[in-house]
């Protein structure tokens, strides 16, 4: 069943181009998004949405955080992302103008299911982003947009994550069209970017071996930090989560801008830090800020592994290692930058002799609260 791969996780990591391709399949027609599953949500209703609340746990919540940047930019609707288990117990403000979007690979996560039920009771309309046909969460929601990543067996979520972002981006672009916040030309541009992702993912996967070498070299590391900014921030947290759950190594993801508000105190000689660097072309204002963060931590002895766009030479003098991702518009970088982090965590776990498909203490779907 592993199709010749060493683990389900390795197989699923390699299936990411397909996962995105299949999630887009049939949903982009003539430079337009077509989501028949949302037929019940008429344009009038989508125009009336005042606020979107995304509820999810773990990796799915990080997909939601990435999508927040895109949906707000494209559709100009405020989006908040909340962990399902926090949402339900804090008397959230919900009304008929709030759209609640849940994200769950399994569709069975109890925390998210209870949050969806709660949102419905409070009168909100609910859409579920789910990878499992007929699961409980989609059945409890008003509509479902399925991700077509195929079954994900490994406990660590990988291909479902990129498929979730792809589905949420489709939704965001649909919303932008309905609400008239993007021109037809802008929409077509973004859709072209989205459709180019699978091929770029193949390029990133081509570097897996280099990431593996890096992981073997770091097998004795006790703590790893991850920094990112804008859409790179949730990716930093996702990289840290992968490392915790697979390699049992202490890891933290930070917003790079937060560094001097505390986390920089953690930097001591030899501390490995992954930095997700925004594109110098797409994020002309943020790029130099992140490069200067790299200088600051390097000056304090950090070992910097930069994940940077192909051709970005500014990081070279300061990074110990540079992993390259293909050129993409800023909102599409997370889909690519996450891959080396997944592979790093997996390889490091393997170097430590751990079971990457079934890490200790974890279940694939958490069906208890
Ligand atoms: O099935 P779900 O997407 O609802 O699962 C949510 C989380 O439990 C899940 O993403 C978890 O964080 C993964 N093990 C992360 O790799």
Short mmCIF file of C-alpha atoms and ligand atoms in Angstrom, two decimals:
data_model
loop_
_atom_site.label_atom_id
_atom_site.label_comp_id
_atom_site.label_asym_id
_atom_site.label_seq_id
_atom_site.Cartn_x
_atom_site.Cartn_y
_atom_site.Cartn_z
CA UNK A 1 0.00 0.00 0.00
CA UNK A 2 2.95 2.29 0.53
CA UNK A 3 3.66 1.94 -3.18
CA UNK A 4 7.38 1.40 -2.68
CA UNK A 5 7.84 4.33 -0.30
CA UNK A 6 9.50 3.84 3.10
CA UNK A 7 6.44 5.15 4.93
CA UNK A 8 2.91 6.39 4.31
CA UNK A 9 4.08 9.84 5.24
CA UNK A 10 6.82 9.83 2.60
CA UNK A 11 4.26 8.63 0.06
CA UNK A 12 1.75 11.30 1.07
CA UNK A 13 4.37 14.05 0.95
CA UNK A 14 5.16 12.99 -2.61
CA UNK A 15 1.45 13.01 -3.51
CA UNK A 16 1.06 16.73 -2.78
CA UNK A 17 1.14 17.90 -6.40
CA UNK A 18 -1.69 15.44 -7.13
CA UNK A 19 -3.60 16.48 -4.02
CA UNK A 20 -3.68 20.09 -5.18
CA UNK A 21 -4.34 19.17 -8.80
CA UNK A 22 -7.32 16.99 -7.85
CA UNK A 23 -8.70 19.60 -5.50
CA UNK A 24 -8.72 22.12 -8.36
CA UNK A 25 -10.00 19.64 -10.91
CA UNK A 26 -13.23 20.78 -12.55
CA UNK A 27 -13.43 23.79 -10.26
CA UNK A 28 -11.71 26.29 -12.53
CA UNK A 29 -13.56 26.85 -15.77
CA UNK A 30 -12.77 29.71 -18.19
CA UNK A 31 -10.72 31.58 -15.57
CA UNK A 32 -13.61 31.35 -13.13
CA UNK A 33 -14.14 29.37 -9.96
CA UNK A 34 -17.01 26.90 -10.09
CA UNK A 35 -18.02 25.29 -6.81
CA UNK A 36 -21.37 23.51 -7.35
CA UNK A 37 -21.31 22.32 -3.73
CA UNK A 38 -21.97 25.90 -2.67
CA UNK A 39 -25.18 26.14 -4.71
CA UNK A 40 -27.18 26.67 -1.51
CA UNK A 41 -25.13 29.73 -0.74
CA UNK A 42 -26.50 32.19 -3.26
CA UNK A 43 -24.51 35.24 -4.33
CA UNK A 44 -26.86 37.43 -2.33
CA UNK A 45 -26.06 35.54 0.85
CA UNK A 46 -22.30 35.60 0.21
CA UNK A 47 -22.45 39.34 -0.38
CA UNK A 48 -24.18 39.80 2.95
CA UNK A 49 -21.47 37.98 4.95
CA UNK A 50 -19.91 40.42 7.39
CA UNK A 51 -17.36 38.17 9.02
CA UNK A 52 -15.86 34.73 8.61
CA UNK A 53 -14.84 32.60 11.55
CA UNK A 54 -12.62 29.65 10.72
CA UNK A 55 -12.57 26.81 13.22
CA UNK A 56 -10.09 23.93 13.16
CA UNK A 57 -7.35 22.21 15.15
CA UNK A 58 -3.66 21.54 14.61
CA UNK A 59 -2.45 21.58 11.03
CA UNK A 60 -5.94 22.37 9.73
CA UNK A 61 -5.94 25.55 11.85
CA UNK A 62 -2.65 26.60 10.23
CA UNK A 63 -4.25 26.11 6.81
CA UNK A 64 -6.99 28.43 8.07
CA UNK A 65 -4.42 31.02 9.17
CA UNK A 66 -2.81 30.98 5.73
CA UNK A 67 -6.23 31.40 4.11
CA UNK A 68 -7.05 34.34 6.36
CA UNK A 69 -4.39 36.44 4.62
CA UNK A 70 -5.72 35.47 1.19
CA UNK A 71 -9.45 35.81 1.87
CA UNK A 72 -9.06 39.20 3.55
CA UNK A 73 -6.87 40.47 0.72
CA UNK A 74 -9.10 39.18 -2.04
CA UNK A 75 -12.64 39.41 -0.67
CA UNK A 76 -12.17 42.20 1.92
CA UNK A 77 -14.08 40.30 4.61
CA UNK A 78 -12.62 40.09 8.11
CA UNK A 79 -11.55 36.52 8.90
CA UNK A 80 -10.71 35.20 12.33
CA UNK A 81 -9.21 31.80 12.89
CA UNK A 82 -9.94 30.04 16.11
CA UNK A 83 -9.03 26.69 17.57
CA UNK A 84 -12.28 24.74 17.77
CA UNK A 85 -11.84 23.87 21.45
CA UNK A 86 -11.34 27.51 22.40
CA UNK A 87 -14.14 28.82 20.22
CA UNK A 88 -16.88 26.87 21.87
CA UNK A 89 -16.12 27.77 25.41
CA UNK A 90 -15.77 31.54 25.20
CA UNK A 91 -19.25 32.77 24.22
CA UNK A 92 -18.22 33.84 20.72
CA UNK A 93 -20.19 36.60 19.02
CA UNK A 94 -22.07 34.93 16.19
CA UNK A 95 -25.03 36.01 14.15
CA UNK A 96 -26.65 35.39 10.81
CA UNK A 97 -24.01 37.55 9.07
CA UNK A 98 -21.17 35.38 10.34
CA UNK A 99 -20.09 32.54 8.14
CA UNK A 100 -18.38 29.72 9.99
CA UNK A 101 -15.91 27.70 7.95
CA UNK A 102 -14.61 24.53 9.57
CA UNK A 103 -11.54 22.69 8.31
CA UNK A 104 -10.95 19.03 9.07
CA UNK A 105 -9.11 16.35 7.13
CA UNK A 106 -10.91 13.50 8.86
CA UNK A 107 -14.22 15.25 9.34
CA UNK A 108 -14.46 13.45 12.68
CA UNK A 109 -12.44 15.66 15.04
CA UNK A 110 -14.68 15.96 18.08
CA UNK A 111 -13.55 19.46 19.05
CA UNK A 112 -14.36 20.77 15.58
CA UNK A 113 -17.62 18.84 15.33
CA UNK A 114 -18.85 20.28 18.63
CA UNK A 115 -17.82 23.77 17.52
CA UNK A 116 -19.76 23.40 14.26
CA UNK A 117 -22.86 22.21 16.12
CA UNK A 118 -22.53 25.11 18.51
CA UNK A 119 -22.20 27.59 15.64
CA UNK A 120 -25.36 26.21 14.05
CA UNK A 121 -27.26 26.46 17.29
CA UNK A 122 -26.19 30.09 17.48
CA UNK A 123 -27.71 30.72 14.06
CA UNK A 124 -24.56 30.87 11.94
CA UNK A 125 -24.29 29.35 8.48
CA UNK A 126 -21.57 26.73 8.21
CA UNK A 127 -19.33 25.44 5.44
CA UNK A 128 -16.99 22.55 5.97
CA UNK A 129 -13.69 21.92 4.20
CA UNK A 130 -13.15 18.19 4.51
CA UNK A 131 -11.13 15.38 2.96
CA UNK A 132 -13.37 12.46 3.91
CA UNK A 133 -16.56 11.82 1.95
CA UNK A 134 -19.65 11.57 4.12
CA UNK A 135 -17.86 12.25 7.43
CA UNK A 136 -19.74 13.66 10.40
CA UNK A 137 -18.61 17.30 10.22
CA UNK A 138 -19.73 17.78 6.59
CA UNK A 139 -23.04 16.12 7.45
CA UNK A 140 -23.52 18.61 10.28
CA UNK A 141 -22.68 21.60 8.06
CA UNK A 142 -24.86 23.51 5.60
CA UNK A 143 -22.41 22.82 2.77
CA UNK A 144 -19.12 21.04 2.19
CA UNK A 145 -16.25 21.73 -0.15
CA UNK A 146 -14.24 18.53 -0.33
CA UNK A 147 -10.51 18.48 -0.68
CA UNK A 148 -9.48 15.67 -2.99
CA UNK A 149 -6.17 14.74 -1.42
CA UNK A 150 -7.03 11.04 -1.28
CA UNK A 151 -6.88 9.05 1.97
CA UNK A 152 -4.25 10.32 4.41
CA UNK A 153 -2.97 7.49 6.57
CA UNK A 154 0.07 8.92 8.37
CA UNK A 155 -0.79 10.73 11.59
CA UNK A 156 1.12 13.80 10.46
CA UNK A 157 -1.00 15.79 8.06
CA UNK A 158 0.79 16.79 4.85
CA UNK A 159 -1.10 16.46 1.57
CA UNK A 160 -4.38 17.34 3.29
CA UNK A 161 -2.81 20.63 4.40
CA UNK A 162 -1.90 21.80 0.89
CA UNK A 163 -5.27 20.61 -0.41
CA UNK A 164 -7.04 22.56 2.36
CA UNK A 165 -5.23 25.74 1.35
CA UNK A 166 -6.11 25.10 -2.30
CA UNK A 167 -9.81 24.62 -1.45
CA UNK A 168 -9.87 27.70 0.79
CA UNK A 169 -8.21 29.74 -1.95
CA UNK A 170 -10.87 28.62 -4.42
CA UNK A 171 -13.49 29.68 -1.92
CA UNK A 172 -11.75 33.03 -1.35
CA UNK A 173 -11.60 33.74 -5.07
CA UNK A 174 -15.24 32.75 -5.50
CA UNK A 175 -16.15 35.14 -2.72
CA UNK A 176 -14.06 37.90 -4.31
CA UNK A 177 -15.89 37.48 -7.61
CA UNK A 178 -19.31 37.51 -6.00
CA UNK A 179 -18.47 40.54 -3.89
CA UNK A 180 -16.79 42.32 -6.78
CA UNK A 181 -13.55 42.93 -4.89
CA UNK A 182 -11.27 41.64 -7.64
CA UNK A 183 -11.43 42.42 -11.34
CA UNK A 184 -11.82 39.58 -13.82
CA UNK A 185 -8.19 40.07 -14.75
CA UNK A 186 -6.98 39.90 -11.14
CA UNK A 187 -9.06 36.77 -10.61
CA UNK A 188 -7.60 35.11 -13.65
CA UNK A 189 -4.08 35.99 -12.46
CA UNK A 190 -4.63 34.45 -9.05
CA UNK A 191 -6.23 31.35 -10.55
CA UNK A 192 -3.27 30.93 -12.86
CA UNK A 193 -0.97 31.11 -9.82
CA UNK A 194 -3.07 28.47 -8.08
CA UNK A 195 -3.00 26.19 -11.08
CA UNK A 196 0.77 26.52 -11.32
CA UNK A 197 1.24 25.20 -7.77
CA UNK A 198 1.29 21.43 -8.55
CA UNK A 199 4.19 21.75 -10.95
CA UNK A 200 6.12 23.94 -8.53
CA UNK A 201 5.49 21.37 -5.80
CA UNK A 202 7.18 18.79 -8.01
CA UNK A 203 10.24 21.03 -8.19
CA UNK A 204 10.34 21.43 -4.41
CA UNK A 205 10.02 17.67 -3.94
CA UNK A 206 13.07 17.26 -6.18
CA UNK A 207 15.18 18.66 -3.32
CA UNK A 208 14.06 16.10 -0.77
CA UNK A 209 17.47 14.49 -0.60
CA UNK A 210 19.23 17.71 0.40
CA UNK A 211 16.73 18.28 3.17
CA UNK A 212 17.35 14.71 4.30
CA UNK A 213 21.09 15.32 4.61
CA UNK A 214 20.39 18.39 6.71
CA UNK A 215 18.16 16.37 9.01
CA UNK A 216 20.76 13.68 9.54
CA UNK A 217 23.33 16.30 10.39
CA UNK A 218 20.93 17.72 13.02
CA UNK A 219 19.79 14.43 14.56
CA UNK A 220 21.09 15.35 18.05
CA UNK A 221 19.46 18.75 18.13
CA UNK A 222 17.37 19.40 21.23
CA UNK A 223 15.42 22.41 20.11
CA UNK A 224 14.61 24.06 16.79
CA UNK A 225 13.01 27.44 16.18
CA UNK A 226 11.03 28.52 13.14
CA UNK A 227 10.44 32.09 12.02
CA UNK A 228 8.11 33.42 9.38
CA UNK A 229 6.20 36.52 8.54
CA UNK A 230 2.82 37.17 6.88
CA UNK A 231 1.78 33.83 5.31
CA UNK A 232 5.16 32.46 6.36
CA UNK A 233 4.11 32.77 10.00
CA UNK A 234 1.59 29.91 10.02
CA UNK A 235 4.13 27.91 8.02
CA UNK A 236 6.70 28.44 10.78
CA UNK A 237 4.18 27.09 13.28
CA UNK A 238 3.36 24.16 11.05
CA UNK A 239 7.07 23.34 10.70
CA UNK A 240 7.38 23.36 14.48
CA UNK A 241 4.29 21.17 14.93
CA UNK A 242 5.64 18.60 12.48
CA UNK A 243 8.94 18.43 14.36
CA UNK A 244 7.26 18.05 17.74
CA UNK A 245 4.90 15.31 16.69
CA UNK A 246 7.32 13.29 14.57
CA UNK A 247 10.77 13.78 16.08
CA UNK A 248 9.73 14.61 19.68
CA UNK A 249 11.97 17.66 19.59
CA UNK A 250 11.09 20.90 21.28
CA UNK A 251 10.15 23.34 18.56
CA UNK A 252 8.48 26.74 18.40
CA UNK A 253 7.22 28.79 15.49
CA UNK A 254 7.29 32.58 15.82
CA UNK A 255 6.25 35.58 13.81
CA UNK A 256 9.60 37.06 12.78
CA UNK A 257 8.45 40.53 13.82
CA UNK A 258 7.94 39.25 17.35
CA UNK A 259 11.60 38.27 17.73
CA UNK A 260 12.70 41.34 19.64
CA UNK A 261 9.62 41.21 21.83
CA UNK A 262 11.00 38.14 23.57
CA UNK A 263 12.03 35.08 21.58
CA UNK A 264 15.43 36.47 20.57
CA UNK A 265 16.52 35.79 24.15
CA UNK A 266 16.41 32.09 23.26
CA UNK A 267 19.16 32.45 20.68
CA UNK A 268 22.48 31.06 21.80
CA UNK A 269 25.42 29.75 19.80
CA UNK A 270 24.48 26.72 17.72
CA UNK A 271 20.67 27.16 18.00
CA UNK A 272 19.14 25.97 14.72
CA UNK A 273 16.57 28.39 13.30
CA UNK A 274 14.56 27.86 10.14
CA UNK A 275 13.49 31.11 8.53
CA UNK A 276 10.78 31.26 5.90
CA UNK A 277 11.89 34.24 3.80
CA UNK A 278 9.27 36.17 1.80
CA UNK A 279 9.99 36.85 -1.84
CA UNK A 280 12.09 39.98 -2.54
CA UNK A 281 9.92 40.68 -5.62
CA UNK A 282 6.50 39.97 -4.16
CA UNK A 283 7.10 41.32 -0.64
CA UNK A 284 9.51 44.18 -1.21
CA UNK A 285 8.78 45.68 2.23
CA UNK A 286 8.89 42.49 4.27
CA UNK A 287 11.86 40.82 2.62
CA UNK A 288 14.53 43.21 3.99
CA UNK A 289 12.94 43.03 7.45
CA UNK A 290 13.24 39.26 7.53
CA UNK A 291 16.79 39.39 6.16
CA UNK A 292 17.66 41.76 8.98
CA UNK A 293 16.07 39.32 11.48
CA UNK A 294 18.40 36.68 10.06
CA UNK A 295 21.39 38.99 10.62
CA UNK A 296 20.30 39.62 14.21
CA UNK A 297 20.05 35.96 15.12
CA UNK A 298 23.16 35.03 13.18
CA UNK A 299 25.13 37.65 15.13
CA UNK A 300 24.09 35.77 18.28
CA UNK A 301 25.35 32.47 16.95
CA UNK A 302 22.17 30.90 15.47
CA UNK A 303 22.58 28.33 12.71
CA UNK A 304 20.23 29.65 10.08
CA UNK A 305 18.46 27.49 7.54
CA UNK A 306 16.68 29.84 5.15
CA UNK A 307 13.82 28.78 2.92
CA UNK A 308 14.02 31.35 0.18
CA UNK A 309 12.90 31.95 -3.34
CA UNK A 310 15.19 30.80 -6.15
CA UNK A 311 17.59 33.60 -7.00
CA UNK A 312 17.22 35.50 -3.71
CA UNK A 313 20.89 36.31 -3.12
CA UNK A 314 20.33 38.59 -0.11
CA UNK A 315 20.14 35.64 2.27
CA UNK A 316 23.38 34.03 1.10
CA UNK A 317 25.88 35.92 3.26
CA UNK A 318 23.95 35.17 6.45
CA UNK A 319 22.40 31.73 6.13
CA UNK A 320 24.24 28.51 6.90
CA UNK A 321 21.95 26.63 4.53
CA UNK A 322 19.50 27.82 1.90
CA UNK A 323 16.63 25.67 0.66
CA UNK A 324 15.10 27.06 -2.49
CA UNK A 325 11.47 27.32 -3.55
CA UNK A 326 10.34 28.30 -7.06
CA UNK A 327 9.09 31.80 -7.81
CA UNK A 328 5.45 32.32 -6.82
CA UNK A 329 3.20 35.21 -5.83
CA UNK A 330 3.43 35.83 -2.05
CA UNK A 331 0.13 34.16 -1.15
CA UNK A 332 1.21 30.97 -2.90
CA UNK A 333 4.60 30.65 -1.22
CA UNK A 334 3.24 28.75 1.83
CA UNK A 335 2.14 25.86 -0.35
CA UNK A 336 5.76 25.43 -1.40
CA UNK A 337 7.68 26.49 1.71
CA UNK A 338 5.92 23.92 3.91
CA UNK A 339 7.34 20.97 1.97
CA UNK A 340 10.99 21.16 3.08
CA UNK A 341 9.76 21.52 6.67
CA UNK A 342 7.62 18.38 6.39
CA UNK A 343 10.53 16.44 4.91
CA UNK A 344 12.94 17.77 7.51
CA UNK A 345 10.75 16.59 10.40
CA UNK A 346 10.17 13.22 8.77
CA UNK A 347 13.85 12.62 8.02
CA UNK A 348 14.94 13.73 11.46
CA UNK A 349 12.44 11.32 13.04
CA UNK A 350 13.74 8.55 10.80
CA UNK A 351 17.34 9.39 11.71
CA UNK A 352 16.31 8.92 15.35
CA UNK A 353 14.78 5.55 14.49
CA UNK A 354 11.20 6.66 15.17
CA UNK A 355 7.98 5.50 13.53
CA UNK A 356 6.97 8.44 11.34
CA UNK A 357 3.54 7.09 10.45
CA UNK A 358 2.46 6.43 13.98
CA UNK A 359 4.15 8.77 16.45
CA UNK A 360 3.72 8.06 20.14
CA UNK A 361 0.64 9.30 22.01
CA UNK A 362 -1.15 10.49 18.86
CA UNK A 363 -4.18 9.30 16.91
CA UNK A 364 -5.01 10.10 13.29
CA UNK A 365 -8.33 11.51 14.22
CA UNK A 366 -9.04 12.84 17.66
CA UNK A 367 -12.60 11.71 18.31
CA UNK A 368 -12.72 12.68 21.97
CA UNK A 369 -12.82 16.20 23.36
O1 LIG B 1 -8.75 15.56 10.93
P1 LIG B 1 -8.48 16.99 11.32
O2 LIG B 1 -7.98 17.79 10.16
O3 LIG B 1 -9.65 17.64 11.98
O4 LIG B 1 -7.31 16.92 12.38
C1 LIG B 1 -6.86 18.09 13.02
C2 LIG B 1 -5.60 17.84 13.79
O5 LIG B 1 -5.80 16.85 14.78
C3 LIG B 1 -4.45 17.39 12.87
O6 LIG B 1 -4.20 18.30 11.85
C4 LIG B 1 -3.15 17.18 13.67
O7 LIG B 1 -2.69 18.41 14.17
C5 LIG B 1 -2.09 16.49 12.81
N1 LIG B 1 -1.58 15.32 13.48
C6 LIG B 1 -0.94 17.38 12.47
O8 LIG B 1 0.00 16.75 11.66
#
